[in-house]
Short mmCIF file of C-alpha atoms in Angstrom, two decimals:
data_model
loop_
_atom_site.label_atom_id
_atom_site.label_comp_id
_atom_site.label_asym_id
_atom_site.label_seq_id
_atom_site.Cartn_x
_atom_site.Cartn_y
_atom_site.Cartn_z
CA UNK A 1 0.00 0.00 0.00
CA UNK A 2 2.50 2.67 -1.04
CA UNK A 3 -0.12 5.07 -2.26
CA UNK A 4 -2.04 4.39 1.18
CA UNK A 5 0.88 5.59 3.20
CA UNK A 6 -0.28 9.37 2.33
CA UNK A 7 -3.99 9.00 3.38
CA UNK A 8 -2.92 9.33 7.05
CA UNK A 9 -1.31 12.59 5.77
CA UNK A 10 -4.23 13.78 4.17
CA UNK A 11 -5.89 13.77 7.28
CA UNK A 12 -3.74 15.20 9.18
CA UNK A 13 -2.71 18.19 6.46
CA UNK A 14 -6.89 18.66 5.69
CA UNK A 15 -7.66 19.13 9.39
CA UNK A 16 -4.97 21.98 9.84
CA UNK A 17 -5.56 23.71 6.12
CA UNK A 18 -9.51 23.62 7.30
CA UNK A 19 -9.17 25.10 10.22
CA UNK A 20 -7.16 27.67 9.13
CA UNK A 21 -9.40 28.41 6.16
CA UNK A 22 -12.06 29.63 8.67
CA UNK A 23 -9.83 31.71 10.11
CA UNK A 24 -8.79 33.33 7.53
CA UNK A 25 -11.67 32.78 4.74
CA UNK A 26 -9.44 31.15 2.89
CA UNK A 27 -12.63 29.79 0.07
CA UNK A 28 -11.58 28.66 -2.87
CA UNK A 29 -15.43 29.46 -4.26
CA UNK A 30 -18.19 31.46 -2.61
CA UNK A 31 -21.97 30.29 -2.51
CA UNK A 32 -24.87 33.16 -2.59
CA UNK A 33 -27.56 30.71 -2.01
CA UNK A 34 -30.13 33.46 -2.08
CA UNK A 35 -29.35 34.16 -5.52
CA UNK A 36 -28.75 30.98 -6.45
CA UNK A 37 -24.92 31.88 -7.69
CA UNK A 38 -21.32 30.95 -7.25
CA UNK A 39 -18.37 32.88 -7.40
CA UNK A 40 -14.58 32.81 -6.90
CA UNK A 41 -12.14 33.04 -4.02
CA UNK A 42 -13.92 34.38 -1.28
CA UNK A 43 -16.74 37.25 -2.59
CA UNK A 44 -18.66 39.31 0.17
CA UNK A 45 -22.39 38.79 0.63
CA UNK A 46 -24.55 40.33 -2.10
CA UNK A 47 -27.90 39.83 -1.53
CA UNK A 48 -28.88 37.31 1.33
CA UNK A 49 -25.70 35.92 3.28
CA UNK A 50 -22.36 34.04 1.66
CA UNK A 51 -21.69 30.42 2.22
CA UNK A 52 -17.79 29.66 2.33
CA UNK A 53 -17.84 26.40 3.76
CA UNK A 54 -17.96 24.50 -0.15
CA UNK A 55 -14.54 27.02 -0.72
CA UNK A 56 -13.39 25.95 2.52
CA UNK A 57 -13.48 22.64 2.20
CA UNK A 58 -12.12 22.37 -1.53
CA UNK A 59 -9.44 24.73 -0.28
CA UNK A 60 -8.68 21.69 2.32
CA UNK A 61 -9.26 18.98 0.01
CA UNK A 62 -6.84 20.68 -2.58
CA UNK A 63 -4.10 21.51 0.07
CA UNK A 64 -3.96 18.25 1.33
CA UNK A 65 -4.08 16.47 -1.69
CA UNK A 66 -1.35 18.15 -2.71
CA UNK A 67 0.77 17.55 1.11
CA UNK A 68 0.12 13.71 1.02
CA UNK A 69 1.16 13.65 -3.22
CA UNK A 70 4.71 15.02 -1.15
CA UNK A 71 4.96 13.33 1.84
CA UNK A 72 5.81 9.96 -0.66
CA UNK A 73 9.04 11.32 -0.89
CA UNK A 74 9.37 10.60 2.90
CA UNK A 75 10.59 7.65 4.17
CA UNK A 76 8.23 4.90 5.67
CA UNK A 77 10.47 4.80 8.80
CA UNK A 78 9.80 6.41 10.89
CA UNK A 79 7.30 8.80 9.75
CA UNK A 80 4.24 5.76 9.27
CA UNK A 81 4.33 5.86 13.33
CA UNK A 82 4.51 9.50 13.77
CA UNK A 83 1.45 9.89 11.01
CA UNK A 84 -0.39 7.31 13.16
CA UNK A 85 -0.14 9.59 16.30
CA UNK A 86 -0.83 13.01 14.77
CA UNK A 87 -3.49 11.45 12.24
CA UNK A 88 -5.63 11.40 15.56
CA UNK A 89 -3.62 14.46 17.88
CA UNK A 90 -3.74 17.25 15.38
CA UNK A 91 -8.01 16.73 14.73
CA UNK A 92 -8.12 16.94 18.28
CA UNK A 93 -6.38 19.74 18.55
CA UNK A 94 -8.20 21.19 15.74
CA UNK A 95 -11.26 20.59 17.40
CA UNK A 96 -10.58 22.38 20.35
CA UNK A 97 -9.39 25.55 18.73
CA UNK A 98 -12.30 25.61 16.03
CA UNK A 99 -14.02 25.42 20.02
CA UNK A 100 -12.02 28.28 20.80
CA UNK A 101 -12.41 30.17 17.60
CA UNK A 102 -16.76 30.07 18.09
CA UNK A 103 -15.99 30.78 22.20
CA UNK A 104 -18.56 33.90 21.54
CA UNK A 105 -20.96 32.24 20.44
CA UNK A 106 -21.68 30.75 24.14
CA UNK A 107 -20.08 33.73 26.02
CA UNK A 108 -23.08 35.81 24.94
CA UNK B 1 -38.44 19.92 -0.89
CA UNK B 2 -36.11 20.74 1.82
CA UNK B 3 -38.59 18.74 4.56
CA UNK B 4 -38.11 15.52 1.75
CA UNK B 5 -34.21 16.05 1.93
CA UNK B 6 -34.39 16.38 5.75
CA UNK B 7 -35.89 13.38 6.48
CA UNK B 8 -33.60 11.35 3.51
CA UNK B 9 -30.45 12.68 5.63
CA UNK B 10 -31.63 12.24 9.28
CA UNK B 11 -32.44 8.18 8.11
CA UNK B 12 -28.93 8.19 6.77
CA UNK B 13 -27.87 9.60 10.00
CA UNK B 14 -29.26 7.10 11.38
CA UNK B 15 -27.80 4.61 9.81
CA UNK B 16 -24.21 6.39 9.88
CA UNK B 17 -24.87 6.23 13.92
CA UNK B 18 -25.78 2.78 14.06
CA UNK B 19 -23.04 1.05 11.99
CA UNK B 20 -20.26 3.35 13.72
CA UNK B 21 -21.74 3.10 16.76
CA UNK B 22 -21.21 -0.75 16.35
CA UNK B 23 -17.52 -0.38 15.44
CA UNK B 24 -16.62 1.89 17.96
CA UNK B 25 -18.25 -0.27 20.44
CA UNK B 26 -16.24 -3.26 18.64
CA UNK B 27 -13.27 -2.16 18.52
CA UNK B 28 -13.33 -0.11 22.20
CA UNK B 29 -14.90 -3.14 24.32
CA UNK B 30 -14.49 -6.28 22.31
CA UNK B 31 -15.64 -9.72 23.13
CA UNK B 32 -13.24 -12.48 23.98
CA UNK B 33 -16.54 -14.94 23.65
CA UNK B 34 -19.68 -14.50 22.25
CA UNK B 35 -22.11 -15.97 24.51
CA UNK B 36 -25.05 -15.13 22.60
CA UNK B 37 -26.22 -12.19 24.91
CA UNK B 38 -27.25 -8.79 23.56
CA UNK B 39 -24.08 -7.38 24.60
CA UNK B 40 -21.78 -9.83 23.60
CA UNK B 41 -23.59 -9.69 20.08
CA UNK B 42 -22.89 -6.00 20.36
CA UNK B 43 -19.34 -6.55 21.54
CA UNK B 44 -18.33 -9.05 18.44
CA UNK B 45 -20.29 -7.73 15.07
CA UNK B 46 -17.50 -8.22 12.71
CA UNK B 47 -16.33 -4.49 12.53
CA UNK B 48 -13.90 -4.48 9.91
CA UNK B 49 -16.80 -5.26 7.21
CA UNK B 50 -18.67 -2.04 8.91
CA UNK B 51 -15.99 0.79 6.65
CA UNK B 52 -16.94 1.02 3.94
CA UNK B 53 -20.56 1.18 4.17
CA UNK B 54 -19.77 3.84 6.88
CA UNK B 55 -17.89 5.77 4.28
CA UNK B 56 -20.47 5.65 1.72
CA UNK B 57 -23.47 6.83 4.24
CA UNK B 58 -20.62 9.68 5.66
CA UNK B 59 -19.72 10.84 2.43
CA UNK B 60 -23.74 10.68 1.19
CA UNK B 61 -25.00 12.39 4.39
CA UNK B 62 -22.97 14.64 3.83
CA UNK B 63 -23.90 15.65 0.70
CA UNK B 64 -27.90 15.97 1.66
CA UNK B 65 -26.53 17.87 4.53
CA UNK B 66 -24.69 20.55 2.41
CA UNK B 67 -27.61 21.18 0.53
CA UNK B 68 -29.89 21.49 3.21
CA UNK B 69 -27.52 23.84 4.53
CA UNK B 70 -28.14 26.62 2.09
CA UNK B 71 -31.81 26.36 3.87
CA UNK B 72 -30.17 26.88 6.73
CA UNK B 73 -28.44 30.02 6.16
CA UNK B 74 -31.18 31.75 4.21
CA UNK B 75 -33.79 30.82 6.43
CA UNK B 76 -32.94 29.13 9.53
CA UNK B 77 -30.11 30.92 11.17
CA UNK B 78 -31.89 34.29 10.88
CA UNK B 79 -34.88 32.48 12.82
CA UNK B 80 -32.07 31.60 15.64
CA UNK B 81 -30.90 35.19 15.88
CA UNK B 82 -34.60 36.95 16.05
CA UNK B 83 -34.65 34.86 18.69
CA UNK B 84 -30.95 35.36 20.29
CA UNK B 85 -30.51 31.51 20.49
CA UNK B 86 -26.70 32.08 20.23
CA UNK B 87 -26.06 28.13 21.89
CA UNK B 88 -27.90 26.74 19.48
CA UNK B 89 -26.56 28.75 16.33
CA UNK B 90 -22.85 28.38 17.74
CA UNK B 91 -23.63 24.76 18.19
CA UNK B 92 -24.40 24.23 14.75
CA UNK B 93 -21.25 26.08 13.29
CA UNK B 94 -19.49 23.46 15.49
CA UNK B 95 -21.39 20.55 14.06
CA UNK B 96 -20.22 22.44 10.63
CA UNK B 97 -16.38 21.92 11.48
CA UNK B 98 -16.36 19.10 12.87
CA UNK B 99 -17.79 17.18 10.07
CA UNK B 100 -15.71 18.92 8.22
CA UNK B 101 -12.31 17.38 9.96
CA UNK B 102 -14.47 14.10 9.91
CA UNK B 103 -14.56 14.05 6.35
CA UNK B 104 -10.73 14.95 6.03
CA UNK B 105 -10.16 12.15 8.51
CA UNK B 106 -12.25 9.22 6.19
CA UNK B 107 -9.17 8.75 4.31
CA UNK B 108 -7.36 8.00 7.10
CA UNK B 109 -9.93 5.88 8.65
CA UNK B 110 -10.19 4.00 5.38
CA UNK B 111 -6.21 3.14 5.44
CA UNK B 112 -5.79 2.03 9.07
CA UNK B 113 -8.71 -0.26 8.73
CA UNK B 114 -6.92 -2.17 5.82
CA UNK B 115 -5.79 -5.72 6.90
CA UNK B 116 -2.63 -5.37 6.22
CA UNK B 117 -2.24 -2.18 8.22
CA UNK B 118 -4.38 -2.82 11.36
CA UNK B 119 -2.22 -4.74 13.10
CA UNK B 120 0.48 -2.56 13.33
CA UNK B 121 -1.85 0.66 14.08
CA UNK B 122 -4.57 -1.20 16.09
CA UNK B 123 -4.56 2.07 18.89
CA UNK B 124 -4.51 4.51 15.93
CA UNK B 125 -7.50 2.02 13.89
CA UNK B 126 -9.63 2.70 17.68
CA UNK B 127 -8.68 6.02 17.99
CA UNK B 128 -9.29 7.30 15.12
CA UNK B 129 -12.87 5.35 14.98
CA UNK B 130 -14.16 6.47 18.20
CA UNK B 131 -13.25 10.19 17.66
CA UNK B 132 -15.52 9.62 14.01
CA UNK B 133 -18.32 8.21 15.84
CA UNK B 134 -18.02 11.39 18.71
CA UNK B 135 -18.05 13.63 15.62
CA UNK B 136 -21.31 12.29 14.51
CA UNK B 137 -23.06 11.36 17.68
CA UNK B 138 -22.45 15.65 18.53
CA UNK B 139 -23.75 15.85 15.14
CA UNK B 140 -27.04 13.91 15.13
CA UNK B 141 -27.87 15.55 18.64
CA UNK B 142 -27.16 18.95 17.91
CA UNK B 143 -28.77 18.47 13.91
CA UNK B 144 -31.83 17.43 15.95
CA UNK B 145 -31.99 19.46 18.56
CA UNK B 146 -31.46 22.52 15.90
CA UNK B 147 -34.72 20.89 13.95
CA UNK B 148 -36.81 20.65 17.09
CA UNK B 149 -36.32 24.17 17.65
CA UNK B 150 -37.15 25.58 14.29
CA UNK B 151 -39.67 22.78 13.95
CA UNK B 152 -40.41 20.45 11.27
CA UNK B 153 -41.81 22.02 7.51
CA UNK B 154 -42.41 25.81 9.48
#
């Protein structure tokens, strides 16, 4: 399974490139579902409100595609067993600062 | 339309639960004998057989998901703010992200439940399992909780 060796990689490379597409509104596409359109990169709301999370996740999918396609050139020791630890750490740490990115949301 | 897609993605929901539910359960608290009880049937389903039809009902809930979602925001998530239901709005944008890192971790998930990979990673193969079936347990709750609140067709 050499091709299988970069999955973990993906995972770990999506979770990071996500998170830090919400940060920064880092869409690759905008949806104006009011207005039933689609744009590029990340466009402000015309009429009704934007949705980036389609860009946000292609920006993701595309990033990490790309990290794993690289990570290939690595060898498979030792870097299967460190994948196998931060295929699970870095989500979780992902998790907790989307947690702390939304904070306001139940500080209100 | 929207009501028809809501109920096609909370039964695939369902399902999603259910058959991770079971692996989790598996692969957390498995059965040195089945004895034929309840549990023990619970404790020994044959798990690895369970991926790839999660996958599938993942990737496909999902997808009724994201278009329900444009209901959401047009509609929905105004309703939540008239109404200053900021733990319920905030829970959802949660629910958002962390299916979103579920879906980047179904690769992953995919890989280290291979044969000829799970026995070296069998901690990774749990953990990473049991953190996908957290992700969508939070997301079933809160995805219902969100509908009760708004109610069903209003």
């Amino acid at each position: 399974m050499t091709i299988g060796r970069a999955l973990p990689v993906f995972s770990i490379a999506f979770a990071i490139i996500y998170i830090a597409s919400v940060e920064y509104n880092l869409a690759l596409i905008t949806y104006h579902p009011q207005i039933f359109k689609w744009g590029l990169l990340a466009e402000a709301p015309k009429e009704g409100p934007a949705m980036y999370w389609y860009g946000w996740l292609l920006t993701s999918a595309l990033g990490a595609g790309a990290i794993a396609a690289l990570s290939l050139a690595l060898p498979a020791k030792p870097f299967d067993r460190i994948w196998s630890i931060l295929v699970w750490v870095v989500p979780l740490v992902m998790i907790a600062v989307i947690m702390y990115i939304l904070r306001v949301y139940f500080l209100r | 339309m929207f009501s028809f897609l809501l109920i096609v993605h909370g039964l695939l929901a369902v399902a999603l639960l259910g058959a991770l539910t079971h692996q989790a359960i598996s692969v957390l608290w498995p059965a040195r004998q089945r004895t034929g009880s309840f549990v023990s049937s619970l404790r020994s389903v044959p798990s690895a057989t369970y991926t790839n039809a999660i996958i599938v009902l993942f990737i496909v809930t999902a997808i009724f998901g994201s278009i329900i979602y444009t209901e959401y925001r047009v509609s929905i998530r105004s309703t939540l703010r008239d109404y200053r239901l900021f733990i319920p709005e905030g829970s959802f944008e949660l629910k958002e992200h962390f299916l979103s890192i579920g879906l980047g971790l179904l690769p992953a998930y995919w890989y280290y439940w291979r044969p000829s990979v799970a026995k070296d990673f069998s901690a990774t193969r749990v953990i990473v399992t049991t953190l996908l079936a957290a992700i969508v347990w939070y997301a079933f709750i809160t995805g219902h909780v969100l509908n009760d609140i708004r109610g069903f067709g209003s």
